[in-house]
């Protein structure tokens, strides 16, 4: 196992969240290099050449996203999405809590590259400590001349503001995030226009995930060839995988892309707890289909995971052991989407509500064989018919779990009991 | 309306002058003082930011961290996300319900403690995880659960 540390580097250094300690550990050197040695366009080209893809979940090429900004003289904004709330994902929280200056340095480089003079960090409301860390770090960066007017005598000026949400998963969807940042309900916007053309305050806007932006300092230091020396042709570079569930060492692990799933679970995360076996893995956050124990040798890159029927997504890897009931897992996740549906469109609002209801009644032993058809029918009426991706996201686990573990679902409605002999949780209250 | 709210509104507008971006920060700040957003408070905020009352109401009601009813001084959020559920969050919730003599979603009669469900708190490495007044505590075992009830918390 080769553990690399670029994104999670210095996490163990005491007080790395303080600017003097960050500086003493090569902090802000990449920014100096970027401002001194690169024209903004050359930086965009570097990001394109590196093949860096958005780490929030969609995996869209970052350099291409940046190049969509129209060159029409209007002010541009960079907005960093720190509304991390996808079950199983906790990398951005660790990045901002422990090493906030890495994000800020990355944001200054990214703003310089894209021509933004104002940048925002949208931090989810529950990240009180994270938002405090960011506010303090931003203030330190102003004091040292990394923010404000004429940064390091480069002629480039930038302001960064930290904005705290107030509890809504949907605000992680970029257009809902922008609505929230404008002081509205976090309902998603119709696309197009995309944020690159009409984003924050109607202006051209780049919305990037925290981890994506944290790639910029090491990328500028080491160059795109270095980045491409890891991973695959289409999925180059590094990814932070958040591993949780039934593992001995839950945590964030930085891997070169295409590391096998088995190595992540067994070597990095210490294997399944209690000597039990893997039953299923949700590799990329709760919105992606499950993988089974037969697929553990799949390399963790976007294409390989897709070929295996799932998605790398946000890298939130939830490991489920062989004593867990997949109906209970599905019910718990559907409840999450029911709670977090913004209610704007009917298939998502009603679909997640009724699917949760049916799954919970099956788990409680009160289901009927007809319920299985009902779930398939509801899934069919949600898939591709919602205003934003949340509805489809709700289906990933339940549809795949029914495919891979049909006997388990059948048994719940024919024997009115859980074949696992144990419930994941008590459904009585819910 | 408290006298300082006018200044707070000006500060929020100065930091976020465009659109209605000052609204969420101002609601946060006032709620941290008032513990919840009463109908009167919503009306005051609307006046301060020159917004229609129903607009402020519709925004405040969208977000789960704005409370429209009184809550306890100590708000315990137990994460009910899948990773936490796999690690015993439901047992933890039941344990706390028993200790406090209330159900999830309720506040103790003395107004001290509210016990609430949270959707995934993005701290699955600390499962089962909870927040006390939005400060993370985890992993919480049955032995350390009492810390949620009595341990020192920052506001």
mmCIF file of C-alpha atoms in Angstrom, chain A residues 43-198:
data_model
loop_
_atom_site.group_PDB
_atom_site.id
_atom_site.type_symbol
_atom_site.label_atom_id
_atom_site.label_comp_id
_atom_site.label_asym_id
_atom_site.label_seq_id
_atom_site.Cartn_x
_atom_site.Cartn_y
_atom_site.Cartn_z
ATOM 1 C CA UNK A 43 -3.513 27.898 -15.752
ATOM 2 C CA UNK A 44 -6.816 26.925 -17.360
ATOM 3 C CA UNK A 45 -4.818 24.977 -19.945
ATOM 4 C CA UNK A 46 -2.865 23.291 -17.167
ATOM 5 C CA UNK A 47 -6.052 22.172 -15.444
ATOM 6 C CA UNK A 48 -7.386 20.893 -18.769
ATOM 7 C CA UNK A 49 -4.134 19.045 -19.443
ATOM 8 C CA UNK A 50 -4.185 17.472 -15.984
ATOM 9 C CA UNK A 51 -7.557 15.852 -16.664
ATOM 10 C CA UNK A 52 -8.831 16.893 -13.212
ATOM 11 C CA UNK A 53 -12.525 16.098 -12.863
ATOM 12 C CA UNK A 54 -15.016 17.583 -10.420
ATOM 13 C CA UNK A 55 -14.887 15.749 -7.112
ATOM 14 C CA UNK A 56 -18.369 16.676 -5.889
ATOM 15 C CA UNK A 57 -19.996 13.723 -7.598
ATOM 16 C CA UNK A 58 -20.584 14.390 -11.276
ATOM 17 C CA UNK A 59 -16.930 14.080 -12.329
ATOM 18 C CA UNK A 60 -17.186 16.769 -14.996
ATOM 19 C CA UNK A 61 -13.792 17.941 -16.347
ATOM 20 C CA UNK A 62 -12.853 21.037 -14.339
ATOM 21 C CA UNK A 63 -10.826 22.786 -17.022
ATOM 22 C CA UNK A 64 -13.682 22.426 -19.495
ATOM 23 C CA UNK A 65 -16.142 23.831 -16.952
ATOM 24 C CA UNK A 66 -13.889 26.858 -16.516
ATOM 25 C CA UNK A 67 -13.635 27.418 -20.242
ATOM 26 C CA UNK A 68 -17.444 27.694 -20.570
ATOM 27 C CA UNK A 69 -17.351 31.164 -18.998
ATOM 28 C CA UNK A 70 -18.336 33.667 -21.696
ATOM 29 C CA UNK A 71 -15.767 36.361 -22.368
ATOM 30 C CA UNK A 72 -18.247 39.235 -22.301
ATOM 31 C CA UNK A 73 -16.783 41.595 -19.721
ATOM 32 C CA UNK A 74 -19.358 40.848 -17.028
ATOM 33 C CA UNK A 75 -18.113 40.199 -13.483
ATOM 34 C CA UNK A 76 -17.468 36.533 -12.724
ATOM 35 C CA UNK A 77 -17.791 34.597 -9.529
ATOM 36 C CA UNK A 78 -16.174 31.516 -8.113
ATOM 37 C CA UNK A 79 -18.426 29.638 -5.709
ATOM 38 C CA UNK A 80 -17.058 26.734 -3.707
ATOM 39 C CA UNK A 81 -19.593 24.081 -2.813
ATOM 40 C CA UNK A 82 -19.010 23.017 0.771
ATOM 41 C CA UNK A 83 -22.562 21.826 1.299
ATOM 42 C CA UNK A 84 -21.339 18.289 1.836
ATOM 43 C CA UNK A 85 -24.346 16.186 2.895
ATOM 44 C CA UNK A 86 -24.400 13.092 0.700
ATOM 45 C CA UNK A 87 -24.645 10.155 3.107
ATOM 46 C CA UNK A 88 -21.261 8.486 3.363
ATOM 47 C CA UNK A 89 -19.254 11.528 2.311
ATOM 48 C CA UNK A 90 -17.152 13.498 4.802
ATOM 49 C CA UNK A 91 -13.992 14.564 2.992
ATOM 50 C CA UNK A 92 -14.772 18.250 2.539
ATOM 51 C CA UNK A 93 -15.540 18.648 6.229
ATOM 52 C CA UNK A 94 -12.147 17.263 7.142
ATOM 53 C CA UNK A 95 -10.411 19.468 4.571
ATOM 54 C CA UNK A 96 -11.976 22.705 5.806
ATOM 55 C CA UNK A 97 -11.813 21.913 9.498
ATOM 56 C CA UNK A 98 -8.211 20.789 9.548
ATOM 57 C CA UNK A 99 -6.510 22.586 6.683
ATOM 58 C CA UNK A 100 -8.643 25.555 5.579
ATOM 59 C CA UNK A 101 -5.733 27.409 3.984
ATOM 60 C CA UNK A 102 -5.314 24.679 1.358
ATOM 61 C CA UNK A 103 -8.809 25.479 0.104
ATOM 62 C CA UNK A 104 -8.238 29.231 0.287
ATOM 63 C CA UNK A 105 -4.948 28.952 -1.613
ATOM 64 C CA UNK A 106 -6.693 26.806 -4.218
ATOM 65 C CA UNK A 107 -9.511 29.343 -4.468
ATOM 66 C CA UNK A 108 -7.130 32.239 -5.075
ATOM 67 C CA UNK A 109 -5.373 30.284 -7.829
ATOM 68 C CA UNK A 110 -8.708 29.252 -9.363
ATOM 69 C CA UNK A 111 -10.090 32.793 -9.217
ATOM 70 C CA UNK A 112 -6.945 34.150 -10.869
ATOM 71 C CA UNK A 113 -7.278 31.506 -13.589
ATOM 72 C CA UNK A 114 -10.976 32.124 -14.243
ATOM 73 C CA UNK A 115 -10.946 35.897 -13.809
ATOM 74 C CA UNK A 116 -13.156 36.015 -10.721
ATOM 75 C CA UNK A 117 -12.690 38.988 -8.414
ATOM 76 C CA UNK A 118 -15.125 37.781 -5.827
ATOM 77 C CA UNK A 119 -15.426 34.256 -4.471
ATOM 78 C CA UNK A 120 -17.797 32.576 -2.058
ATOM 79 C CA UNK A 121 -17.608 29.469 0.078
ATOM 80 C CA UNK A 122 -21.068 28.017 0.661
ATOM 81 C CA UNK A 123 -20.682 26.003 3.827
ATOM 82 C CA UNK A 124 -23.535 23.805 5.032
ATOM 83 C CA UNK A 125 -25.281 25.112 8.130
ATOM 84 C CA UNK A 126 -24.296 22.129 10.264
ATOM 85 C CA UNK A 127 -20.593 22.902 9.686
ATOM 86 C CA UNK A 128 -20.443 25.529 12.402
ATOM 87 C CA UNK A 129 -16.840 24.724 13.298
ATOM 88 C CA UNK A 130 -15.885 24.419 9.624
ATOM 89 C CA UNK A 131 -17.332 27.832 8.826
ATOM 90 C CA UNK A 132 -15.548 29.351 11.834
ATOM 91 C CA UNK A 133 -12.288 27.800 10.668
ATOM 92 C CA UNK A 134 -12.796 29.219 7.189
ATOM 93 C CA UNK A 135 -13.710 32.694 8.425
ATOM 94 C CA UNK A 136 -10.642 32.827 10.631
ATOM 95 C CA UNK A 137 -8.392 31.527 7.864
ATOM 96 C CA UNK A 138 -9.806 34.047 5.379
ATOM 97 C CA UNK A 139 -9.097 36.861 7.869
ATOM 98 C CA UNK A 140 -5.518 35.602 8.266
ATOM 99 C CA UNK A 141 -5.083 35.479 4.492
ATOM 100 C CA UNK A 142 -6.199 39.126 4.221
ATOM 101 C CA UNK A 143 -3.682 40.119 6.904
ATOM 102 C CA UNK A 144 -0.841 38.453 5.021
ATOM 103 C CA UNK A 145 -1.782 40.023 1.701
ATOM 104 C CA UNK A 146 -3.027 36.834 0.011
ATOM 105 C CA UNK A 147 -6.475 38.378 -0.298
ATOM 106 C CA UNK A 148 -7.691 41.900 -0.996
ATOM 107 C CA UNK A 149 -6.188 44.406 -3.405
ATOM 108 C CA UNK A 150 -3.125 43.672 -5.511
ATOM 109 C CA UNK A 151 -2.265 40.257 -4.101
ATOM 110 C CA UNK A 152 1.514 39.796 -3.721
ATOM 111 C CA UNK A 153 2.056 42.753 -6.079
ATOM 112 C CA UNK A 154 0.577 40.796 -8.965
ATOM 113 C CA UNK A 155 -2.098 43.337 -9.808
ATOM 114 C CA UNK A 156 -4.703 40.632 -9.122
ATOM 115 C CA UNK A 157 -7.346 41.381 -6.474
ATOM 116 C CA UNK A 158 -9.790 39.023 -4.813
ATOM 117 C CA UNK A 159 -12.309 38.976 -1.989
ATOM 118 C CA UNK A 160 -13.533 35.738 -0.399
ATOM 119 C CA UNK A 161 -16.703 35.533 1.664
ATOM 120 C CA UNK A 162 -17.870 32.633 3.786
ATOM 121 C CA UNK A 163 -21.611 31.984 3.690
ATOM 122 C CA UNK A 164 -23.391 29.507 5.915
ATOM 123 C CA UNK A 165 -26.415 27.544 4.746
ATOM 124 C CA UNK A 166 -29.104 26.490 7.171
ATOM 125 C CA UNK A 167 -29.804 22.795 6.702
ATOM 126 C CA UNK A 168 -30.864 21.494 3.287
ATOM 127 C CA UNK A 169 -29.167 18.696 1.324
ATOM 128 C CA UNK A 170 -30.599 20.003 -1.937
ATOM 129 C CA UNK A 171 -28.380 23.089 -1.648
ATOM 130 C CA UNK A 172 -25.499 20.847 -2.687
ATOM 131 C CA UNK A 173 -27.064 20.902 -6.157
ATOM 132 C CA UNK A 174 -25.302 23.843 -7.757
ATOM 133 C CA UNK A 175 -28.307 25.842 -8.926
ATOM 134 C CA UNK A 176 -30.133 25.351 -5.603
ATOM 135 C CA UNK A 177 -26.939 26.458 -3.880
ATOM 136 C CA UNK A 178 -26.939 29.680 -5.894
ATOM 137 C CA UNK A 179 -30.599 30.311 -5.000
ATOM 138 C CA UNK A 180 -29.743 29.847 -1.334
ATOM 139 C CA UNK A 181 -26.739 32.140 -1.637
ATOM 140 C CA UNK A 182 -29.087 34.772 -3.037
ATOM 141 C CA UNK A 183 -31.253 34.515 0.071
ATOM 142 C CA UNK A 184 -34.004 32.328 -1.314
ATOM 143 C CA UNK A 185 -35.443 28.885 -0.714
ATOM 144 C CA UNK A 186 -33.032 26.298 -2.062
ATOM 145 C CA UNK A 187 -35.098 25.165 -5.034
ATOM 146 C CA UNK A 188 -33.114 24.054 -8.079
ATOM 147 C CA UNK A 189 -33.197 26.242 -11.183
ATOM 148 C CA UNK A 190 -34.120 25.149 -14.655
ATOM 149 C CA UNK A 191 -31.031 24.493 -16.798
ATOM 150 C CA UNK A 192 -29.995 25.857 -19.206
ATOM 151 C CA UNK A 193 -28.845 28.484 -18.637
ATOM 152 C CA UNK A 194 -25.984 26.880 -16.754
ATOM 153 C CA UNK A 195 -24.169 28.786 -13.996
ATOM 154 C CA UNK A 196 -21.241 29.474 -16.340
ATOM 155 C CA UNK A 197 -23.563 31.777 -18.296
ATOM 156 C CA UNK A 198 -26.072 32.932 -15.673
#
